[in-house]
Coordinates of C-alpha atoms in Angstrom, one line a residue:
X1 CA 0.2 -0.1 0.1
X2 CA 1.1 3.4 -0.6
X3 CA 1.9 5.8 1.8
X4 CA 0.8 9.4 1.9
X5 CA 4.4 10.7 0.8
X6 CA 4.7 7.9 -2.2
X7 CA 1.2 9.3 -3.6
X8 CA 2.7 13.4 -3.3
X9 CA 5.7 12.1 -5.5
X10 CA 3.3 10.3 -7.8
X11 CA 1.0 13.7 -8.1
X12 CA 4.2 15.5 -8.7
X13 CA 5.8 13.6 -11.4
X14 CA 2.3 12.6 -13.2
X15 CA 2.6 16.3 -14.0
X16 CA 5.9 17.3 -14.6
X17 CA 9.6 16.1 -14.0
X18 CA 11.3 17.2 -10.7
X19 CA 15.1 16.2 -9.3
X20 CA 15.6 14.3 -6.2
X21 CA 16.1 17.8 -4.4
X22 CA 12.8 19.2 -5.1
X23 CA 10.8 16.2 -4.1
X24 CA 12.6 15.7 -0.5
X25 CA 11.8 19.3 0.1
X26 CA 8.2 18.9 -1.3
X27 CA 7.5 15.6 1.2
X28 CA 9.7 17.4 4.2
X29 CA 12.5 14.6 4.0
X30 CA 16.1 13.2 2.5
X31 CA 17.4 12.7 -1.0
X32 CA 17.9 9.0 0.7
X33 CA 14.2 8.6 1.9
X34 CA 13.1 9.7 -1.9
X35 CA 15.0 6.9 -3.1
X36 CA 13.7 4.0 -0.9
X37 CA 10.2 5.7 -2.0
X38 CA 10.8 5.5 -5.8
X39 CA 12.5 1.9 -5.4
X40 CA 9.0 1.3 -2.9
X41 CA 6.3 2.7 -6.1
X42 CA 8.7 1.0 -8.5
X43 CA 7.6 -2.6 -6.6
X44 CA 4.2 -1.5 -6.1
X45 CA 3.4 0.1 -10.0
X46 CA 5.2 -3.2 -11.5
X47 CA 3.9 -3.7 -15.2
X48 CA 1.6 -0.3 -14.5
X49 CA 4.1 2.1 -14.7
X50 CA 7.6 3.2 -13.6
X51 CA 9.4 6.0 -12.2
X52 CA 13.0 6.3 -14.4
X53 CA 15.2 9.1 -13.7
X54 CA 16.5 10.9 -17.3
X55 CA 20.4 11.5 -18.4
X56 CA 19.9 15.4 -17.4
X57 CA 19.1 14.9 -14.3
X58 CA 15.7 14.6 -12.2
X59 CA 13.1 11.7 -12.7
X60 CA 10.0 11.1 -14.3
X61 CA 7.0 9.1 -14.4
X62 CA 5.7 6.6 -17.3
X63 CA 2.4 5.2 -17.0
X64 CA 1.7 2.3 -19.1
X65 CA -1.8 1.0 -17.9
X66 CA -3.8 4.6 -17.3
X67 CA -6.6 3.0 -15.5
X68 CA -4.8 0.5 -13.3
X69 CA -2.7 3.6 -11.7
X70 CA -6.2 5.6 -11.4
X71 CA -7.5 2.9 -9.3
X72 CA -4.6 1.7 -7.3
X73 CA -4.2 6.0 -6.7
X74 CA -7.3 6.2 -5.6
X75 CA -7.6 3.1 -3.1
X76 CA -4.8 4.6 -1.6
X77 CA -6.3 8.1 -1.1
X78 CA -9.4 7.0 0.4
X79 CA -7.5 5.8 3.1
X80 CA -7.4 9.4 4.2
X81 CA -11.2 9.8 3.5
X82 CA -11.9 6.7 5.7
X83 CA -9.8 8.3 8.8
X84 CA -12.0 11.2 8.2
X85 CA -14.9 9.4 8.2
X86 CA -14.0 7.6 11.6
X87 CA -13.3 10.9 13.0
X88 CA -17.3 12.2 12.2
X89 CA -18.8 9.1 13.3
X90 CA -16.8 9.1 17.0
X91 CA -16.3 11.2 19.6
X92 CA -12.6 10.4 19.8
X93 CA -10.4 7.5 17.7
X94 CA -7.2 6.7 19.1
X95 CA -4.2 5.3 16.8
X96 CA -5.4 2.1 17.9
X97 CA -8.8 2.2 17.1
X98 CA -7.9 3.6 13.7
X99 CA -5.1 1.2 12.5
X100 CA -7.6 -1.9 13.6
X101 CA -10.4 -0.4 11.1
X102 CA -8.5 0.6 8.4
X103 CA -6.0 -2.6 8.4
X104 CA -2.9 -0.4 8.5
X105 CA 0.0 0.4 10.8
X106 CA -0.2 2.9 13.7
X107 CA 2.9 4.4 12.1
X108 CA 1.3 4.9 9.5
X109 CA -1.9 6.2 10.7
X110 CA 0.5 9.0 12.4
X111 CA 1.7 10.1 9.0
X112 CA -1.5 10.2 7.9
X113 CA -3.1 12.1 10.7
X114 CA -0.1 14.8 10.1
X115 CA -0.7 15.1 6.6
X116 CA -4.7 15.4 7.1
X117 CA -3.8 18.2 10.2
X118 CA -1.6 20.2 7.2
X119 CA -3.6 19.6 4.1
X120 CA -6.9 21.2 5.8
X121 CA -5.2 23.5 7.8
X122 CA -7.5 26.2 6.3
X123 CA -10.6 24.1 6.6
X124 CA -11.1 21.8 9.2
X125 CA -9.8 21.6 13.5
X126 CA -8.1 18.2 13.4
X127 CA -7.6 17.6 17.1
X128 CA -6.0 15.8 19.6
X129 CA -6.7 15.2 23.4
X130 CA -4.1 13.1 26.1
X131 CA -6.3 10.0 26.8
X132 CA -8.4 10.3 24.5
X133 CA -7.4 10.3 20.7
X134 CA -8.2 12.6 17.9
X135 CA -11.5 14.3 16.8
X136 CA -13.0 16.9 14.9
X137 CA -13.2 20.1 16.4
X138 CA -16.6 21.4 13.9
X139 CA -20.0 22.1 14.4
X140 CA -22.7 20.1 13.2
X141 CA -23.2 21.5 10.2
X142 CA -20.0 21.5 9.1
X143 CA -19.5 17.8 9.6
X144 CA -22.6 17.2 8.1
X145 CA -20.9 19.0 4.7
X146 CA -18.2 16.9 5.3
X147 CA -19.9 13.7 5.4
X148 CA -22.0 14.5 2.6
X149 CA -18.7 15.4 0.4
X150 CA -17.4 12.0 1.4
X151 CA -20.3 10.2 0.6
X152 CA -20.6 12.2 -2.7
X153 CA -17.0 11.4 -4.1
X154 CA -17.9 7.8 -4.4
X155 CA -21.7 6.7 -2.9
X156 CA -21.3 3.0 -3.4
X157 CA -18.2 2.9 -1.5
X158 CA -18.8 5.3 1.6
X159 CA -22.6 3.9 1.6
X160 CA -21.4 0.3 2.1
X161 CA -19.3 1.6 5.4
X162 CA -22.2 3.5 6.8
X163 CA -24.8 0.4 6.6
X164 CA -26.5 1.7 3.7
X165 CA -27.3 -0.6 1.0
X166 CA -27.4 0.3 -2.6
X167 CA -30.7 0.3 -3.0
X168 CA -31.7 2.4 -0.2
X169 CA -29.3 4.9 -1.8
X170 CA -30.9 4.3 -5.3
X171 CA -34.8 4.6 -3.7
X172 CA -33.4 8.0 -2.2
X173 CA -32.4 9.7 -5.4
X174 CA -35.1 8.2 -7.0
X175 CA -37.8 9.4 -4.7
X176 CA -35.6 12.9 -4.6
X177 CA -36.0 13.5 -8.8
X178 CA -39.7 12.3 -8.7
X179 CA -40.6 15.1 -5.8
X180 CA -38.2 17.9 -7.7
X181 CA -36.3 18.6 -4.7
X182 CA -35.3 21.7 -6.3
X183 CA -38.6 22.8 -5.6
X184 CA -37.3 22.4 -1.8
X185 CA -33.5 23.2 -2.0
X186 CA -33.0 25.1 -5.6
X187 CA -29.5 25.3 -7.1
X188 CA -28.7 21.5 -6.2
X189 CA -28.5 18.6 -7.8
X190 CA -30.6 15.6 -6.1
X191 CA -27.2 13.6 -6.1
X192 CA -25.7 16.2 -4.0
X193 CA -29.5 16.6 -1.7
X194 CA -29.2 12.9 -1.8
X195 CA -25.8 13.0 0.1
X196 CA -27.1 15.9 2.5
X197 CA -29.5 13.6 3.6
X198 CA -27.7 10.9 4.3
X199 CA -25.1 12.8 6.4
X200 CA -27.8 14.7 8.2
X201 CA -29.9 11.4 9.2
X202 CA -26.3 9.5 9.8
X203 CA -25.2 12.2 12.1
X204 CA -29.0 12.1 13.9
X205 CA -28.8 8.6 14.3
X206 CA -32.4 8.4 12.3
X207 CA -31.1 5.0 9.9
X208 CA -35.1 4.5 9.3
X209 CA -35.7 8.5 8.4
X210 CA -39.1 8.9 5.9
X211 CA -37.0 10.6 2.9
X212 CA -39.8 11.6 1.6
X213 CA -41.8 13.0 4.5
X214 CA -38.3 14.9 5.2
X215 CA -38.0 16.0 1.9
X216 CA -41.3 18.1 1.3
X217 CA -42.1 18.7 5.0
X218 CA -45.0 16.6 5.6
X219 CA -43.1 16.0 9.3
X220 CA -42.8 19.4 9.8
X221 CA -43.0 19.6 13.7
X222 CA -39.9 16.8 13.7
X223 CA -38.0 18.5 10.7
X224 CA -38.4 22.0 12.8
X225 CA -35.9 19.7 14.7
X226 CA -33.4 18.4 12.9
X227 CA -30.3 19.1 11.6
X228 CA -31.5 19.1 7.7
X229 CA -34.0 21.1 8.3
X230 CA -31.9 23.7 10.1
X231 CA -29.4 23.2 7.8
X232 CA -31.6 24.3 4.7
X233 CA -33.4 27.3 6.2
X234 CA -30.0 28.7 6.8
X235 CA -28.3 28.2 3.3
X236 CA -31.4 29.6 1.6
X237 CA -31.3 32.5 3.5
X238 CA -27.6 32.9 2.7
X239 CA -28.9 32.3 -0.9
X240 CA -31.2 34.9 -0.9
X241 CA -29.1 37.1 0.3
X242 CA -27.0 36.7 -3.3
X243 CA -27.6 39.3 -6.1
X244 CA -26.4 40.8 -8.5
X245 CA -26.4 43.8 -7.5
X246 CA -24.3 42.8 -4.3
X247 CA -21.6 40.9 -6.6
X248 CA -21.5 43.8 -8.8
X249 CA -20.1 45.9 -5.6
X250 CA -18.1 43.1 -5.0
X251 CA -16.5 43.3 -8.5
X252 CA -16.6 47.4 -8.6
X253 CA -14.4 47.9 -5.7
X254 CA -11.8 44.9 -7.2
X255 CA -11.8 47.4 -10.2
X256 CA -11.0 50.4 -8.3
X257 CA -8.4 48.4 -6.7
X258 CA -6.6 46.8 -9.5
X259 CA -7.6 50.0 -12.2
X260 CA -9.2 47.7 -14.7
X261 CA -12.3 47.1 -15.6
X262 CA -12.7 43.7 -14.9
X263 CA -16.1 42.8 -15.3
X264 CA -19.6 42.7 -17.7
X265 CA -23.3 41.8 -17.1
X266 CA -22.6 38.4 -18.1
X267 CA -20.1 37.6 -15.5
X268 CA -22.1 39.3 -12.6
X269 CA -24.8 36.5 -14.1
X270 CA -22.3 34.1 -13.9
X271 CA -20.7 34.1 -10.0
X272 CA -24.1 35.0 -9.3
X273 CA -25.2 31.6 -10.0
X274 CA -22.3 30.6 -9.0
X275 CA -22.3 31.4 -5.5
X276 CA -25.9 30.0 -5.2
X277 CA -24.9 26.7 -6.5
X278 CA -22.1 26.8 -4.1
X279 CA -24.3 27.9 -1.4
X280 CA -26.7 24.7 -1.8
X281 CA -23.8 22.5 -1.7
X282 CA -20.8 23.6 0.1
X283 CA -17.7 21.5 -0.9
X284 CA -14.8 21.0 2.2
X285 CA -13.5 18.0 1.0
X286 CA -10.1 19.1 -1.1
X287 CA -10.4 18.0 -4.5
X288 CA -7.2 16.1 -4.9
X289 CA -7.0 16.1 -8.4
X290 CA -5.1 13.5 -10.4
X291 CA -4.1 15.8 -13.3
X292 CA -3.1 19.5 -13.1
X293 CA -6.4 20.8 -15.6
X294 CA -6.2 24.0 -14.8
X295 CA -3.5 26.3 -16.2
X296 CA -5.6 29.7 -15.3
X297 CA -2.9 30.8 -13.1
X298 CA -0.3 30.8 -15.6
X299 CA -1.9 31.9 -19.0
X300 CA -3.6 34.7 -16.9
X301 CA -2.3 35.5 -13.5
X302 CA -4.5 38.7 -13.3
X303 CA -7.8 36.7 -13.5
X304 CA -6.2 34.6 -10.8
X305 CA -5.4 37.1 -8.9
X306 CA -8.6 38.6 -9.2
X307 CA -10.8 35.1 -8.2
X308 CA -8.4 35.1 -5.3
X309 CA -9.6 38.7 -4.0
X310 CA -12.9 38.1 -4.9
X311 CA -13.6 34.2 -2.9
X312 CA -12.3 36.8 0.2
X313 CA -14.6 39.1 -0.6
X314 CA -17.6 36.8 -1.2
X315 CA -16.9 34.8 1.9
X316 CA -17.0 37.7 3.9
X317 CA -20.3 39.1 2.5
X318 CA -22.4 36.8 2.3
X319 CA -20.9 34.6 5.4
X320 CA -20.4 31.2 3.3
X321 CA -16.8 29.4 2.2
X322 CA -15.5 28.9 -1.1
X323 CA -12.4 27.5 -2.0
X324 CA -12.5 26.7 -5.8
X325 CA -10.3 29.9 -6.8
X326 CA -9.5 28.1 -10.4
X327 CA -12.8 28.1 -11.6
X328 CA -13.8 31.5 -10.1
X329 CA -10.4 32.6 -12.2
X330 CA -12.1 31.1 -15.2
X331 CA -15.3 33.5 -15.6
X332 CA -12.8 36.1 -14.4
X333 CA -10.3 35.1 -17.7
X334 CA -13.3 34.7 -20.0
X335 CA -14.7 38.4 -19.1
X336 CA -11.7 40.0 -19.0
X337 CA -11.1 38.4 -22.8
X338 CA -14.5 39.7 -23.5
X339 CA -13.9 43.5 -22.3
X340 CA -10.6 43.9 -23.8
X341 CA -9.9 41.8 -27.0
X342 CA -10.5 44.2 -30.2
X343 CA -10.7 42.6 -33.5
X344 CA -6.9 41.6 -35.6
X345 CA -7.5 43.0 -39.0
X346 CA -6.2 40.5 -41.0
X347 CA -5.8 41.0 -45.1
X348 CA -7.0 37.5 -47.3
X349 CA -4.6 38.4 -50.6
X350 CA -6.9 36.4 -53.3
X351 CA -7.4 36.6 -57.0
X352 CA -11.1 34.5 -56.5
X353 CA -13.5 36.7 -55.2
X354 CA -15.6 33.5 -54.8
X355 CA -12.9 31.5 -52.6
X356 CA -11.9 34.4 -51.1
X357 CA -15.9 34.9 -49.8
X358 CA -15.7 31.3 -48.6
X359 CA -12.9 31.4 -46.8
X360 CA -13.4 34.9 -45.0
X361 CA -16.8 33.2 -43.8
X362 CA -14.8 30.0 -42.7
X363 CA -12.2 31.8 -40.9
X364 CA -14.4 34.8 -39.2
X365 CA -16.8 31.4 -37.9
X366 CA -13.7 29.6 -36.4
X367 CA -12.1 31.8 -35.3
X368 CA -12.8 34.7 -32.8
X369 CA -11.9 38.4 -32.7
X370 CA -10.8 38.6 -36.0
X371 CA -11.6 41.1 -39.1
X372 CA -10.9 39.6 -42.6
X373 CA -10.3 42.3 -45.1
X374 CA -10.5 41.0 -48.8
X375 CA -8.1 43.1 -51.6
X376 CA -7.9 41.8 -55.0
X377 CA -5.3 43.8 -56.7
X378 CA -1.8 44.7 -55.9
X379 CA -2.2 48.2 -55.2
X380 CA -5.2 47.7 -53.3
X381 CA -2.8 45.8 -50.7
X382 CA -0.4 47.8 -50.3
X383 CA -2.9 51.5 -50.1
X384 CA -4.4 48.7 -47.0
X385 CA -1.6 48.3 -45.2
X386 CA -0.6 51.6 -44.9
X387 CA -3.9 52.8 -43.9
X388 CA -4.9 50.3 -41.2
X389 CA -2.9 48.4 -38.5
X390 CA -3.0 45.0 -40.6
X391 CA -1.8 41.6 -37.5
X392 CA -1.3 39.1 -40.9
X393 CA -1.4 38.5 -44.3
X394 CA -3.0 35.6 -45.7
X395 CA -2.2 34.9 -49.3
X396 CA -4.7 33.6 -50.8
X397 CA -3.9 34.2 -54.1
X398 CA -3.4 31.3 -56.7
X399 CA 0.3 32.1 -58.0
X400 CA 1.5 32.5 -54.0
X401 CA 2.8 36.2 -55.6
X402 CA 5.4 37.4 -53.3
X403 CA 6.1 41.2 -51.6
X404 CA 7.8 43.4 -49.7
X405 CA 6.4 43.6 -46.2
X406 CA 7.2 43.4 -42.4
X407 CA 3.8 42.2 -41.7
X408 CA 3.9 38.6 -41.4
X409 CA 2.2 36.2 -44.3
X410 CA 0.9 33.1 -43.8
X411 CA 0.4 30.7 -47.6
X412 CA -3.0 29.2 -48.0
X413 CA -4.7 26.6 -50.2
X414 CA -7.9 27.9 -52.2
X415 CA -10.1 26.9 -49.4
X416 CA -8.7 27.1 -46.3
X417 CA -8.1 23.8 -44.1
X418 CA -8.2 23.4 -40.6
X419 CA -4.7 22.7 -40.0
X420 CA -4.4 26.2 -41.6
X421 CA -6.7 27.8 -39.3
X422 CA -4.7 26.4 -36.5
X423 CA -1.8 28.3 -37.9
X424 CA -3.8 31.4 -37.9
X425 CA -4.9 31.3 -34.5
X426 CA -1.2 30.3 -33.3
X427 CA 0.2 33.5 -35.2
X428 CA -2.2 36.3 -34.4
X429 CA -1.8 34.6 -30.4
X430 CA 2.2 34.9 -30.9
X431 CA 2.8 38.0 -33.3
X432 CA 2.7 41.1 -31.1
X433 CA 4.6 39.6 -28.5
X434 CA 7.8 37.9 -30.8
X435 CA 7.5 41.6 -32.3
X436 CA 8.4 43.4 -28.7
X437 CA 10.4 40.6 -27.0
X438 CA 13.5 43.0 -26.3
X439 CA 11.1 45.9 -24.8
X440 CA 9.2 43.4 -23.1
X441 CA 12.7 42.1 -21.5
X442 CA 14.5 44.8 -21.6
X443 CA 18.6 43.9 -21.5
X444 CA 19.8 46.3 -19.7
X445 CA 17.3 45.9 -16.6
X446 CA 18.3 41.9 -16.2
X447 CA 20.8 41.7 -12.7
X448 CA 22.4 38.7 -11.1
X449 CA 21.2 38.7 -7.5
X450 CA 23.4 36.8 -4.8
X451 CA 20.9 35.1 -2.4
X452 CA 22.2 32.7 0.4
X453 CA 21.4 29.1 0.2
X454 CA 19.0 29.6 3.5
X455 CA 17.1 32.0 2.4
X456 CA 13.6 31.4 1.3
X457 CA 11.3 32.7 -1.3
X458 CA 9.7 35.9 0.4
X459 CA 13.0 36.9 1.8
X460 CA 14.4 36.7 -1.9
X461 CA 11.5 38.5 -3.8
X462 CA 11.7 41.4 -0.7
X463 CA 16.0 42.0 -1.3
X464 CA 15.6 41.5 -5.3
X465 CA 12.6 44.4 -5.4
X466 CA 14.6 46.4 -2.7
X467 CA 17.8 46.3 -5.5
X468 CA 15.4 46.9 -8.2
X469 CA 13.6 50.1 -6.3
X470 CA 17.1 51.5 -5.5
X471 CA 17.9 51.7 -9.1
X472 CA 14.6 53.5 -10.3
X473 CA 13.5 50.1 -12.0
X474 CA 10.4 49.8 -10.0
X475 CA 8.5 52.4 -8.2
X476 CA 8.0 51.7 -3.9
X477 CA 4.2 51.3 -4.6
X478 CA 4.9 48.1 -7.0
X479 CA 7.9 47.0 -5.3
X480 CA 5.2 46.8 -1.9
X481 CA 2.6 44.9 -4.7
X482 CA 5.2 42.4 -5.7
X483 CA 6.3 41.6 -2.4
X484 CA 2.3 41.6 -1.0
X485 CA 1.0 39.1 -4.1
X486 CA 3.5 36.7 -3.4
X487 CA 2.9 36.5 0.2
X488 CA 0.0 35.3 -0.5
X489 CA 0.9 32.0 -2.2
X490 CA -0.1 30.5 -5.2
X491 CA 3.1 32.1 -6.5
X492 CA 3.0 31.8 -10.2
X493 CA 5.7 29.2 -11.5
X494 CA 6.3 28.5 -15.3
X495 CA 8.6 25.2 -16.6
X496 CA 11.1 26.3 -13.2
X497 CA 10.9 29.8 -14.0
X498 CA 8.7 32.2 -11.1
X499 CA 7.5 35.2 -12.0
X500 CA 6.2 37.8 -9.2
X501 CA 4.3 40.2 -11.0
X502 CA 2.0 43.4 -10.4
X503 CA -0.5 45.9 -11.7
X504 CA 0.7 49.3 -12.7
X505 CA -0.6 52.2 -14.3
X506 CA 2.8 53.3 -16.7
X507 CA 2.1 53.4 -20.2
X508 CA 4.2 50.5 -20.6
X509 CA 1.8 47.3 -21.4
X510 CA 4.3 44.7 -19.9
X511 CA 8.1 44.8 -18.9
X512 CA 9.7 42.4 -16.9
X513 CA 13.1 42.3 -15.3
X514 CA 15.0 38.8 -15.7
X515 CA 16.8 37.9 -12.4
X516 CA 19.2 35.1 -12.2
X517 CA 19.6 33.8 -8.8
X518 CA 23.1 32.8 -7.3
X519 CA 21.0 29.9 -5.4
X520 CA 17.8 27.7 -6.6
X521 CA 14.9 27.7 -4.7
X522 CA 11.9 26.3 -3.4
X523 CA 9.0 28.4 -4.7
X524 CA 5.3 27.1 -4.3
X525 CA 6.7 23.2 -4.4
X526 CA 9.2 24.1 -7.5
X527 CA 12.5 24.5 -7.6
X528 CA 13.5 28.0 -9.5
X529 CA 16.9 29.4 -10.3
X530 CA 15.4 32.3 -12.5
X531 CA 13.1 35.1 -12.1
X532 CA 10.7 37.2 -13.9
X533 CA 9.8 40.2 -11.8
X534 CA 7.0 42.0 -14.2
X535 CA 4.9 44.7 -14.4
X536 CA 1.8 44.8 -16.6
X537 CA -1.1 47.5 -17.4
X538 CA -4.2 45.7 -17.2
X539 CA -6.0 48.3 -19.4
X540 CA -4.0 47.0 -22.2
X541 CA -4.9 43.6 -24.2
X542 CA -1.1 43.0 -24.3
X543 CA -1.1 42.2 -21.3
X544 CA -3.4 39.1 -21.8
X545 CA -1.0 37.7 -24.6
X546 CA 2.3 38.2 -23.1
X547 CA 1.8 35.7 -20.0
X548 CA -0.2 32.7 -22.2
X549 CA 2.8 33.5 -24.5
X550 CA 5.9 32.6 -22.2
X551 CA 3.6 29.9 -20.6
X552 CA 3.3 28.1 -24.0
X553 CA 6.8 28.9 -25.0
X554 CA 8.5 27.8 -21.7
X555 CA 6.9 24.4 -21.7
X556 CA 7.9 23.7 -25.3
X557 CA 11.8 23.4 -23.5
X558 CA 12.7 20.7 -20.8
X559 CA 12.9 21.6 -17.1
X560 CA 16.3 21.0 -17.2
X561 CA 17.2 23.3 -20.1
X562 CA 15.1 26.3 -17.5
X563 CA 16.5 25.8 -14.7
X564 CA 19.9 25.7 -16.6
X565 CA 19.5 29.4 -17.8
X566 CA 22.8 32.0 -16.3
X567 CA 22.1 35.0 -18.3
X568 CA 19.7 37.2 -20.2
X569 CA 21.1 36.1 -23.4
X570 CA 20.1 32.2 -22.9
X571 CA 16.6 32.8 -21.5
X572 CA 15.7 35.3 -24.7
X573 CA 16.9 32.4 -26.8
X574 CA 14.6 30.2 -25.1
X575 CA 11.5 32.5 -25.9
X576 CA 12.0 34.2 -29.1
X577 CA 11.7 30.6 -31.0

C-alpha cells in the first residue's frame, strides 16, 4: 500500500519532471528517503508504470496502464477519507482504533493524521486530546457537509461503510427526482441533496428516516428540530442574500483596487449562479486532482489574482465558504477577453472572389475577434497596409505572389484547411509578443541576485524588490504590490521560472526584469533558478497575451534547460523561438 508521501511523489511526477532535491523539499524528507520511496513505488506499480531518471537529471513517471494506475491511486487516497469518516462518526478515535479499522500500521496512521492536519489546515480543525485520541472540533453543520462530501465522492464505497445499502441509496435518489428536490432546495443537484440527507440522518442517528416526508416537509414538527431542516433554512437565507447588485458591488471594488475594468453583466450573472450553487452544496473536502487540468494561473495571472480577491470578499459579504479559486478565475479570464480583445485585422489577398468569400466566412466563424479584409489587387494591398493596422496577411492568391512587407504572411490553399486555421490562430496569438520581445524584456534591466542558500522565497523577493527600487526600475508602490502578492501564496511558476508580478499604471503594456539567482530556491513546491519580475498594465490587451505566450513557449523546453539558464541571452534564446 502506498503511503501519503509516495502519493505526493507520484502526483508531482505525473504532471512534470522533478529532481530528487525538489521531491525531498516537497515531502519534507531527505534525498535518501526519496530514493527508497521511488524503489517502493516501482515495486508496487510493477507493470502499471515506472519512475525513471533522465540522463539530464530529474525523475519522471511513465504510466503504461492508465486505468490501473488511477485505481491504485484512488485506493491509496481513500485511506485519508476513511480516517475522516471515522472521526466524523465517533467523538474520539485512538491510533489503535484507526489502525484496527483501516488495517494499517499505527505508524502509517500517525503519518496520515499529520498529513491531514496540514492538508486541511485552513478548512478543518483536526485535534488531539491526551488519553482520548483524535477528534474533529467542528459544528454539526460542518460535520454534515463533510460527510455529504465524502458520500458524494463515491456513493457505493461510502454508503457500504455507513451501513446503507445500494438499493436504499437508489430509492432515496429516485424519490428526490420524483418530487423535484429543486422546489425545496434550489440550485442543487439531486445526487448532492441525497448525500446531504444521508449525512444528516447518520449524524442524527435516524437511519430509518422517511426520506420523502423529510424532503417535502409533511412531518413539519419533526423536521423543524432536524439538522437538515435547520441547514436548509440557513443556506436558503444565505442564497437569498446573493444578488446581482451585491456581486456587482464586489466587482466594482476590485475594478477600483486593480484600476481596470474587470467585469461585464455576463460575469455578474455567472458569479451569482456559481455562488448560489456553492451555497446550496458547500464543499469542505479537498479536491486532490490527479491531473493539473487548470493552467489559469499561468495563462491569466491577473484573472487568478482577481479570483482570490473575489472569493475572499464573497466569503466575507455572504458568510459562505468558497475555495474553488481556479473555476472563479476562468470566469474572470473569459470576461477580460470579452472586455479587452479588439478584432485583429487580417488581409486575405486573393485573385478569386468566390473562394475568398468562402474563406472569409470560415475564418471569421472559427476564429474569434478576427476581421478579414479581402484584397484583390496589389495596389489595394499596399494602400490597405499603409492605412490600417494589419496583423497578418493570408496569401490566397493562386500563384502565391511574393511582396515585400514587415507584416507576417501565411500562404493558404484555395479553400482553407483546419491545419491552416490553427496556424493562423497560433500566429496571431504570438505575433505581438514576438515583435516586442526586447521591449517587454529589456536587456539593460537584467540582473544577478546573490541569495544565500538558506534564504526563502519571500526574503529573496524582498531583496530583489529593494534592489530594483534603488535602481529606479520599480516604484515603491510596485515593489510593495509584488511582495504582498508573493506572500499570499499560489505563486506563479512556469516550467521552473518564477514570475512575481503586479499591476501598474505606467503607459507600458508590460515589462519584466530577468533575474538569475545565485542559489536555486523552492517556490510553491517547484525549484527555480531564475525569475521574471513583471509589471503589467491591466488596461492593455497585450498583457493577456504575454503570459500565455510565456506559458506555451517555456513549456516547449525541458525543465533542465530552464533550470540551467544562467544569463539574459540564454533566456531570450528560449523565448524567441
